[in-house]
Coordinates of C-alpha atoms and ligand atoms in Angstrom, one line a residue:
M1 CA -2.2 -29.0 48.1
P2 CA -5.6 -27.3 48.7
P3 CA -6.5 -26.9 52.5
L4 CA -8.9 -29.6 53.9
N5 CA -12.6 -28.9 53.8
P6 CA -13.3 -27.7 57.5
W7 CA -17.1 -28.1 57.4
P8 CA -17.5 -31.7 58.7
R9 CA -15.3 -30.9 61.7
L10 CA -17.1 -27.6 62.3
L11 CA -20.6 -29.2 62.1
R12 CA -19.5 -31.8 64.6
R13 CA -18.3 -29.1 67.0
Y14 CA -21.6 -27.0 66.6
A15 CA -23.6 -30.2 67.2
A16 CA -21.5 -30.9 70.4
L17 CA -22.3 -27.3 71.6
A18 CA -26.0 -27.5 70.7
V19 CA -26.6 -30.7 72.7
P20 CA -25.9 -29.3 76.2
V21 CA -28.0 -26.2 75.4
V22 CA -31.0 -28.3 74.3
L23 CA -30.6 -30.6 77.3
A24 CA -30.3 -27.7 79.8
G25 CA -33.4 -26.1 78.2
W26 CA -35.2 -29.4 78.4
F27 CA -34.5 -30.0 82.0
T28 CA -35.2 -26.5 83.2
G29 CA -38.3 -26.3 81.0
R30 CA -37.0 -23.1 79.3
L31 CA -35.9 -24.4 76.0
L32 CA -36.8 -21.3 74.0
E33 CA -34.8 -19.0 76.3
W34 CA -31.8 -21.3 76.2
V35 CA -31.8 -21.5 72.4
L36 CA -32.2 -17.7 72.1
A37 CA -29.4 -17.1 74.6
A38 CA -27.2 -19.5 72.5
V39 CA -28.1 -17.8 69.2
L40 CA -27.4 -14.4 70.8
A41 CA -24.0 -15.6 72.0
A42 CA -23.1 -17.0 68.6
T43 CA -24.2 -13.7 66.9
L44 CA -22.0 -11.6 69.3
W45 CA -19.1 -14.0 68.6
H46 CA -19.4 -13.5 64.8
L47 CA -19.8 -9.7 65.1
Y48 CA -16.7 -9.5 67.3
N49 CA -14.7 -11.5 64.7
L50 CA -16.1 -9.5 61.8
A51 CA -15.0 -6.3 63.5
R52 CA -11.5 -7.8 64.0
M53 CA -11.3 -8.9 60.4
E54 CA -12.4 -5.5 59.1
R55 CA -9.9 -3.7 61.2
W56 CA -7.1 -6.1 60.2
L57 CA -7.9 -5.6 56.5
R58 CA -8.3 -1.8 56.8
L59 CA -5.5 -0.8 59.2
E60 CA -3.0 -3.4 59.8
R61 CA -0.1 -3.7 57.4
K62 CA 1.4 -6.8 59.1
L63 CA 0.8 -10.1 57.4
D64 CA -0.2 -12.2 60.4
P65 CA -4.0 -12.3 61.0
P66 CA -5.7 -12.0 64.4
L67 CA -5.8 -15.3 66.2
S68 CA -9.1 -17.1 66.2
R69 CA -10.6 -20.6 66.4
G70 CA -13.3 -22.4 64.5
L71 CA -14.9 -21.0 61.4
W72 CA -13.2 -17.6 61.9
G73 CA -9.9 -19.3 62.3
E74 CA -10.4 -20.9 58.8
V75 CA -11.5 -17.5 57.3
F76 CA -8.4 -15.7 58.7
D77 CA -6.1 -18.5 57.5
G78 CA -7.6 -18.3 54.0
L79 CA -7.2 -14.5 53.9
Y80 CA -3.7 -14.9 55.3
R81 CA -2.7 -17.3 52.5
Q82 CA -4.1 -15.0 49.8
R83 CA -2.3 -11.9 51.2
K84 CA 0.9 -13.9 51.3
R85 CA 0.6 -14.9 47.7
Q86 CA -0.3 -11.4 46.6
R87 CA 2.7 -9.9 48.4
A88 CA 5.0 -12.5 46.8
R89 CA 3.6 -11.6 43.4
Q90 CA 4.0 -7.9 44.0
K91 CA 7.6 -8.4 45.1
K92 CA 8.3 -10.4 41.9
L93 CA 6.7 -7.7 39.7
R94 CA 8.7 -5.0 41.5
Q95 CA 11.9 -6.9 40.9
L96 CA 11.0 -7.4 37.2
L97 CA 10.2 -3.7 36.8
R98 CA 13.5 -2.8 38.5
R99 CA 15.4 -5.1 36.3
Y100 CA 13.6 -3.8 33.2
R101 CA 14.3 -0.2 34.2
D102 CA 17.9 -1.0 34.9
S103 CA 18.4 -2.5 31.5
A104 CA 16.6 0.4 29.8
K105 CA 18.8 2.8 31.8
A106 CA 21.9 1.0 30.7
M107 CA 21.0 1.2 27.0
P108 CA 23.4 3.4 25.0
D109 CA 20.4 4.7 23.0
A110 CA 18.1 7.4 24.4
T111 CA 14.7 6.0 25.4
V112 CA 11.8 8.2 26.5
V113 CA 8.4 6.9 27.5
L114 CA 5.7 9.3 26.4
R115 CA 2.1 9.2 27.5
R116 CA -1.0 11.0 26.0
N117 CA -0.2 14.3 24.3
Y118 CA 3.5 13.3 24.1
R119 CA 4.0 14.1 27.8
V120 CA 7.2 12.7 29.2
E121 CA 6.7 9.9 31.7
W122 CA 10.2 8.2 32.1
W123 CA 13.6 8.4 30.4
N124 CA 17.0 6.8 30.7
D125 CA 20.4 8.4 31.2
A126 CA 21.2 8.4 27.5
A127 CA 18.1 10.5 26.9
S128 CA 19.4 13.1 29.5
A129 CA 22.7 13.2 27.6
L130 CA 21.4 13.2 24.0
L131 CA 18.1 15.0 24.4
G132 CA 18.9 17.2 27.4
L133 CA 16.1 15.9 29.7
N134 CA 16.3 17.0 33.3
W135 CA 14.9 15.2 36.3
P136 CA 12.4 16.2 37.9
A137 CA 11.8 19.4 36.0
D138 CA 10.9 17.8 32.7
E139 CA 8.7 15.0 34.1
G140 CA 5.1 15.5 32.7
Q141 CA 6.2 18.2 30.2
R142 CA 5.4 17.9 26.5
I143 CA 8.5 16.6 24.7
T144 CA 8.0 19.3 22.0
N145 CA 8.3 22.0 24.8
I146 CA 11.7 20.5 25.7
Y147 CA 13.1 19.7 22.3
R148 CA 11.8 22.7 20.2
H149 CA 13.6 22.2 16.9
P150 CA 11.1 23.0 14.2
E151 CA 11.9 19.8 12.3
F152 CA 11.3 17.8 15.4
V153 CA 8.0 19.5 16.1
A154 CA 6.9 18.8 12.5
F155 CA 8.1 15.2 12.8
M156 CA 6.1 14.7 16.0
E157 CA 3.0 16.2 14.5
R158 CA 3.0 13.9 11.4
P159 CA 5.3 11.0 12.2
E160 CA 3.7 8.8 9.5
R161 CA 5.0 11.2 6.8
S162 CA 8.6 10.1 7.5
H163 CA 7.6 6.5 8.4
G164 CA 8.3 7.3 12.1
T165 CA 12.0 8.1 11.7
A166 CA 14.0 11.3 11.2
V167 CA 17.6 12.4 11.5
L168 CA 17.9 15.7 13.4
P169 CA 20.5 17.7 15.3
S170 CA 20.6 17.1 19.1
P171 CA 19.2 19.9 21.2
V172 CA 22.3 19.5 23.5
N173 CA 24.9 19.8 20.8
E174 CA 24.1 20.8 17.2
H175 CA 27.1 18.9 15.9
L176 CA 25.5 15.6 17.1
H177 CA 23.1 14.0 14.7
L178 CA 20.4 11.8 16.1
E179 CA 18.3 9.2 14.4
I180 CA 14.9 9.6 16.1
R181 CA 12.2 6.9 16.1
L182 CA 8.7 7.2 17.4
V183 CA 7.1 3.8 18.3
P184 CA 3.5 3.7 19.3
Y185 CA 2.3 1.2 21.9
G186 CA -0.6 0.6 24.3
E187 CA -3.2 3.3 24.3
K188 CA -1.9 6.6 23.0
Q189 CA 1.5 5.8 24.5
Y190 CA 4.8 6.1 22.6
L191 CA 8.5 5.2 22.9
L192 CA 10.8 7.8 21.6
L193 CA 14.2 6.3 20.7
A194 CA 17.2 8.4 19.7
R195 CA 20.5 7.0 18.5
D196 CA 23.7 9.0 17.8
V197 CA 24.4 8.6 14.1
T198 CA 26.9 11.4 13.8
H199 CA 29.6 9.1 12.3
L200 CA 27.1 7.8 9.7
V201 CA 26.1 11.3 8.7
H202 CA 29.7 12.3 8.3
L203 CA 30.5 9.2 6.2
E204 CA 27.4 10.0 4.1
T205 CA 28.5 13.6 3.7
M206 CA 32.0 12.5 2.7
R207 CA 30.5 10.0 0.1
R208 CA 28.2 12.7 -1.3
D209 CA 31.0 15.3 -1.5
F210 CA 33.4 12.9 -3.1
V211 CA 30.9 11.9 -5.8
A212 CA 30.0 15.6 -6.3
N213 CA 33.7 16.7 -6.5
V214 CA 34.7 13.9 -8.9
S215 CA 31.7 14.6 -11.1
H216 CA 32.5 18.3 -11.1
E217 CA 36.1 17.7 -12.0
L218 CA 35.1 15.4 -14.8
R219 CA 32.7 17.8 -16.3
T220 CA 35.2 20.1 -18.1
P221 CA 37.5 17.3 -19.5
L222 CA 34.4 15.5 -20.8
T223 CA 33.0 18.6 -22.5
V224 CA 36.4 19.1 -24.2
I225 CA 36.6 15.4 -25.3
Y226 CA 33.0 15.6 -26.5
G227 CA 33.6 18.8 -28.4
V228 CA 36.8 17.6 -30.0
S229 CA 35.2 14.3 -31.0
E230 CA 32.4 16.2 -32.6
T231 CA 34.8 18.5 -34.6
L232 CA 36.9 15.4 -35.6
E233 CA 33.8 13.6 -36.8
D234 CA 32.9 16.6 -39.0
E235 CA 36.5 16.9 -40.3
L236 CA 37.1 13.2 -41.0
G237 CA 34.8 12.9 -43.8
D238 CA 37.5 11.6 -46.2
H239 CA 39.0 9.1 -43.6
P240 CA 36.2 6.5 -43.4
E241 CA 38.5 4.0 -41.5
L242 CA 38.6 6.5 -38.6
T243 CA 35.0 7.8 -38.5
D244 CA 33.6 4.8 -36.7
S245 CA 36.2 5.1 -33.9
V246 CA 35.5 8.8 -33.5
R247 CA 31.8 8.3 -33.6
L248 CA 32.2 5.7 -30.8
L249 CA 34.4 8.2 -28.9
R250 CA 31.7 10.9 -29.2
E251 CA 28.9 8.6 -28.1
Q252 CA 30.8 7.4 -25.0
A253 CA 31.8 10.9 -24.1
Q254 CA 28.1 11.9 -24.5
R255 CA 27.1 9.0 -22.2
M256 CA 29.7 10.0 -19.6
K257 CA 28.5 13.6 -19.8
L258 CA 24.9 12.5 -19.0
L259 CA 26.1 10.4 -16.2
V260 CA 28.1 13.2 -14.7
E261 CA 25.1 15.6 -15.0
D262 CA 22.8 13.1 -13.3
L263 CA 25.3 12.4 -10.5
L264 CA 25.7 16.2 -9.9
L265 CA 21.9 16.6 -9.9
L266 CA 21.5 13.7 -7.4
S267 CA 24.1 15.1 -5.0
R268 CA 22.4 18.5 -5.2
L269 CA 19.1 16.8 -4.4
E270 CA 20.5 14.8 -1.5
K271 CA 22.1 17.9 0.1
A272 CA 18.9 19.3 1.6
A273 CA 15.7 17.7 2.6
E274 CA 13.5 20.2 0.8
P275 CA 13.7 22.1 -2.5
D276 CA 15.9 25.2 -2.5
F277 CA 12.9 27.3 -3.3
D278 CA 9.2 26.8 -3.9
E279 CA 7.4 28.5 -6.8
P280 CA 4.0 27.9 -8.2
V281 CA 4.6 25.6 -11.1
E282 CA 2.1 25.5 -14.0
V283 CA 2.0 21.7 -14.3
V284 CA -0.2 21.7 -17.4
R285 CA 2.1 24.0 -19.4
L286 CA 5.1 22.0 -18.2
L287 CA 3.5 18.7 -19.2
E288 CA 2.6 20.1 -22.7
Q289 CA 6.3 20.9 -23.2
L290 CA 7.5 17.5 -21.9
V291 CA 5.0 15.5 -23.9
E292 CA 6.0 17.4 -27.0
E293 CA 9.7 16.7 -26.3
G294 CA 8.7 13.0 -25.7
G295 CA 7.2 13.0 -29.2
V296 CA 10.5 14.3 -30.6
L297 CA 12.5 11.7 -28.6
S298 CA 10.2 9.0 -29.9
G299 CA 10.9 10.1 -33.5
E300 CA 10.6 7.2 -35.9
A301 CA 9.4 4.8 -33.2
G302 CA 6.1 6.6 -33.5
H303 CA 4.7 6.1 -30.0
A304 CA 1.1 7.2 -29.4
L305 CA 1.7 9.8 -26.7
S306 CA -1.4 11.3 -25.0
L307 CA -1.8 14.0 -22.4
E308 CA -4.8 14.3 -20.1
A309 CA -4.2 17.2 -17.6
E310 CA -6.6 18.8 -15.2
P311 CA -6.3 22.6 -15.5
G312 CA -6.8 25.0 -12.7
W313 CA -4.0 24.0 -10.3
L314 CA -0.5 25.1 -9.6
L315 CA 2.0 23.0 -7.8
A316 CA 4.3 24.6 -5.2
G317 CA 7.7 23.2 -5.9
N318 CA 11.0 23.6 -7.7
E319 CA 10.2 23.7 -11.4
G320 CA 13.7 22.5 -12.5
E321 CA 13.4 19.5 -10.2
L322 CA 9.9 18.7 -11.2
R323 CA 10.8 19.0 -14.9
S324 CA 13.7 16.5 -14.3
A325 CA 11.5 14.0 -12.6
F326 CA 8.6 14.1 -15.1
A327 CA 11.0 14.1 -18.1
N328 CA 12.7 11.0 -16.7
L329 CA 9.5 9.1 -16.4
I330 CA 8.2 10.2 -19.9
G331 CA 11.7 9.5 -21.3
N332 CA 11.8 6.0 -19.8
A333 CA 8.4 5.2 -21.2
V334 CA 9.6 6.2 -24.7
K335 CA 12.9 4.3 -24.2
Y336 CA 11.4 1.1 -23.0
T337 CA 8.1 0.9 -24.9
P338 CA 8.5 -0.8 -28.3
P339 CA 7.8 1.3 -31.4
G340 CA 4.2 2.2 -31.9
G341 CA 3.3 1.5 -28.3
R342 CA 0.9 3.7 -26.3
I343 CA 2.1 6.2 -23.6
A344 CA -0.5 8.1 -21.5
V345 CA 0.6 11.1 -19.4
R346 CA -2.0 12.2 -16.8
W347 CA -2.3 14.9 -14.2
R348 CA -5.3 15.2 -11.9
V349 CA -6.1 16.7 -8.5
D350 CA -8.4 15.2 -5.8
P351 CA -8.8 15.6 -2.1
A352 CA -5.8 13.4 -1.5
G353 CA -3.5 15.6 -3.5
G354 CA -2.0 15.9 -7.0
H355 CA -1.4 12.8 -9.1
F356 CA 1.0 12.7 -12.0
E357 CA 1.1 9.5 -13.9
V358 CA 2.9 8.0 -16.9
A359 CA 1.4 4.7 -18.1
D360 CA 2.8 2.6 -21.0
N361 CA 1.9 -0.7 -22.6
G362 CA 5.6 -1.7 -22.9
P363 CA 7.2 -4.9 -21.7
G364 CA 6.6 -4.2 -18.0
I365 CA 8.9 -5.1 -15.1
A366 CA 8.8 -8.3 -13.1
G367 CA 7.5 -7.8 -9.5
H368 CA 10.8 -8.7 -7.7
H369 CA 12.6 -5.7 -9.4
L370 CA 10.0 -3.1 -8.3
P371 CA 11.2 -2.5 -4.7
R372 CA 14.8 -1.9 -6.0
L373 CA 14.1 0.2 -9.1
T374 CA 14.9 3.5 -7.4
E375 CA 18.4 2.4 -6.2
R376 CA 21.2 4.1 -8.1
F377 CA 22.4 2.2 -11.1
Y378 CA 19.8 -0.6 -10.5
R379 CA 18.7 -1.9 -13.9
V380 CA 16.4 -4.7 -14.9
D381 CA 18.9 -7.0 -16.4
D382 CA 17.0 -8.4 -19.4
G383 CA 19.1 -6.9 -22.2
R384 CA 16.5 -4.2 -22.8
T385 CA 18.7 -1.5 -21.2
A386 CA 21.6 -2.2 -23.5
G387 CA 22.1 0.6 -26.0
R388 CA 19.2 2.7 -24.6
G389 CA 21.6 5.4 -23.4
G390 CA 20.3 5.4 -19.8
T391 CA 22.4 6.2 -16.8
G392 CA 20.6 4.0 -14.3
L393 CA 20.1 7.1 -12.1
G394 CA 16.8 8.3 -13.6
L395 CA 14.4 6.7 -11.0
A396 CA 16.7 7.6 -8.1
I397 CA 16.4 11.2 -9.2
V398 CA 12.6 10.9 -9.4
K399 CA 12.4 9.4 -6.0
H400 CA 14.6 12.2 -4.4
V401 CA 12.5 14.9 -6.1
M402 CA 9.4 13.3 -4.7
V403 CA 10.8 13.0 -1.2
R404 CA 11.8 16.6 -1.3
H405 CA 8.3 17.6 -2.3
G406 CA 6.8 15.6 0.5
G407 CA 5.3 13.1 -2.0
E408 CA 5.9 9.6 -3.1
L409 CA 6.6 7.6 -6.2
V410 CA 4.4 4.5 -6.7
I411 CA 5.4 2.0 -9.4
Q412 CA 2.9 -0.5 -10.7
S413 CA 4.1 -3.0 -13.3
A414 CA 4.0 -6.6 -14.4
L415 CA 5.6 -8.4 -17.3
E416 CA 3.7 -8.1 -20.6
R417 CA 1.2 -5.8 -18.9
G418 CA 3.0 -2.4 -19.2
S419 CA 4.0 -0.1 -16.4
T420 CA 2.5 2.8 -14.5
F421 CA 4.7 5.3 -12.6
R422 CA 2.7 7.6 -10.3
C423 CA 3.9 10.6 -8.4
R424 CA 1.6 11.7 -5.6
F425 CA 2.0 15.2 -4.2
P426 CA 0.5 16.3 -0.9
R427 CA -2.6 18.5 -1.0
E428 CA -0.8 21.4 0.8
R429 CA 1.4 21.9 -2.3
L430 CA -1.6 22.6 -4.6
L431 CA -2.8 26.1 -5.2
P432 CA -5.8 27.1 -7.3
A433 CA -4.7 28.8 -10.5
V434 CA -6.3 32.0 -11.8
T435 CA -6.1 31.0 -15.4
D436 CA -8.9 30.3 -17.9
P437 CA -10.0 26.8 -17.1
S438 CA -12.0 26.5 -20.3
R439 CA -8.8 25.6 -22.3
N440 CA -8.9 22.1 -23.5
H441 CA -5.8 20.2 -22.1
Q442 CA -6.7 16.8 -23.4
H443 CA -5.0 16.0 -26.6
G444 CA -2.9 13.4 -28.4
V445 CA 0.6 14.5 -29.5
S446 CA 1.2 11.8 -32.0
G447 CA -1.7 9.5 -31.5
P448 CA -5.3 9.2 -30.2
P449 CA -5.9 10.9 -26.8
D450 CA -6.4 8.9 -23.6
T451 CA -6.0 5.6 -25.2
C452 CA -4.0 3.9 -22.4
R453 CA -5.9 2.1 -19.7
Q454 CA -3.7 0.1 -17.3
G455 CA -3.1 -1.0 -13.8
P456 CA -5.8 -0.7 -11.2
A457 CA -8.6 -1.0 -13.6
E458 CA -7.5 -4.6 -14.3
T459 CA -8.7 -7.4 -11.9
G460 CA -6.1 -8.1 -9.2
G461 CA -3.8 -5.3 -10.5
P462 CA -0.1 -5.7 -11.2
P463 CA 2.4 -5.6 -8.3
T464 CA 3.1 -2.2 -6.8
A465 CA 6.0 -0.6 -5.0
S466 CA 6.0 2.7 -3.2
H467 CA 9.2 4.7 -2.9
Ligands
ADP501 P1 17.9 4.0 -16.9 O1 18.7 5.2 -17.0 O2 18.6 2.8 -17.1 O3 16.6 4.2 -17.6 P2 16.2 4.4 -14.5 O4 16.6 4.6 -13.1 O5 15.5 5.5 -15.2 O6 17.6 4.0 -15.3 O7 15.4 3.0 -14.7 C1 15.8 1.9 -14.0 C2 15.4 0.6 -14.8 O8 14.0 0.5 -14.7 C3 15.7 0.7 -16.2 O9 17.0 0.3 -16.5 C4 14.6 -0.1 -16.9 O10 15.1 -1.5 -16.9 C5 13.5 -0.1 -15.9 N1 12.4 0.8 -16.4 C6 12.2 2.1 -16.1 N2 11.1 2.6 -16.7 C7 10.6 1.6 -17.4 C8 9.4 1.5 -18.2 N3 8.6 2.5 -18.5 N4 9.2 0.3 -18.8 C9 10.0 -0.8 -18.5 N5 11.1 -0.7 -17.8 C10 11.4 0.4 -17.2

């Protein structure tokens, strides 16, 4: 309930005080002096109380206000009530903060509060154990001066490149693997979270090694089966009842060989985050070869394959890996585009980086498949994959190659509107070539050049997924 309005009571009291002053002045014939004396007394009274209030607010920590009556009593009471409310609020906030800090302290995951310039402001016990933070020495230090692992420093410089997460060895014990997340909040403030994922990394390594070992072990027997089936097929010319079975045997052995090769390539790609070595790759020459091979693969299907490649740039990367990725995309376009369809292969460089693209006017892919296309063995189940000889690993390989080269694969497709697969490489990987740029690199291999216009040029644009 709000306090009562004190003014009517106060005015009555002032009137009661004013009456005797006026009467005394009247009877003594010195009204002015009496009134002046009363005003002076009132002013001194107010100044005295003002001084008490200022001193109470400035110096005194105790809650109780100085005792006073009348108007000043009301003012002191009002201030007292406000101070009391404020103290209660502060107490509640302090308790809330303590509870919040206690719960953050108890979290098994490391939590570090970073302010501007990644300077450490607060951390919990798990952060001391996993990231080696020491109190009070590390307070206010830059986190990259405490945790100096080059990959961590690179991660903190460009967290958006790895979508704010990375798996790195702990600075305290290199056998511990930490999943690090950087979460921005407020103004230039960050939460650095680290979780021990050693067991997950071990399981992942076991899975990778298992697949790699099995694939490796299968390689030799499959080569033998394939070789023998080929020889048998040649030899069995006069046993037509057996040739079909042997042909089937050779085809399946060939499929398994491809599968094993792809699985081995994938486990090699997964082993390290970056290519084994970087070399300046002549993209234009590589694409000329691949488009030519695409023409051979197309064979009687007679696709109109075109190449539009910007000369003058080299791409720092692993040529073998890039060849695999580009060949997979061109091969898929040939595999899935009906005979006579158009396939455009493009390479261009702009300030954002290098862009390789394969666009076809084939059947396209429904939007809901796009986010999952780069999963191993994921196939669009519409009967089109049957008998195309794919392993279901092609796009997984492309995605890994792109991640290792610091780039990304963007797939844009819609049913009946063809597909475009784009590989974007970061600008740092492009080097100017010292070759003759006057060479014409725009030509059709088995059809008119640059005839395929798809994707973003169309209104609305088909669905897209980045990998
Ligand atoms: P696969 O070995 O089966 O080709 P990929 O990983 O290369 O495996 O491709 C996954 C699936 O994506 C394919 O099974 C196919 O359904 C679809 N796909 C890939 N490229 C195209 C394309 N250019 N046009 C239509 N569908 C495609």
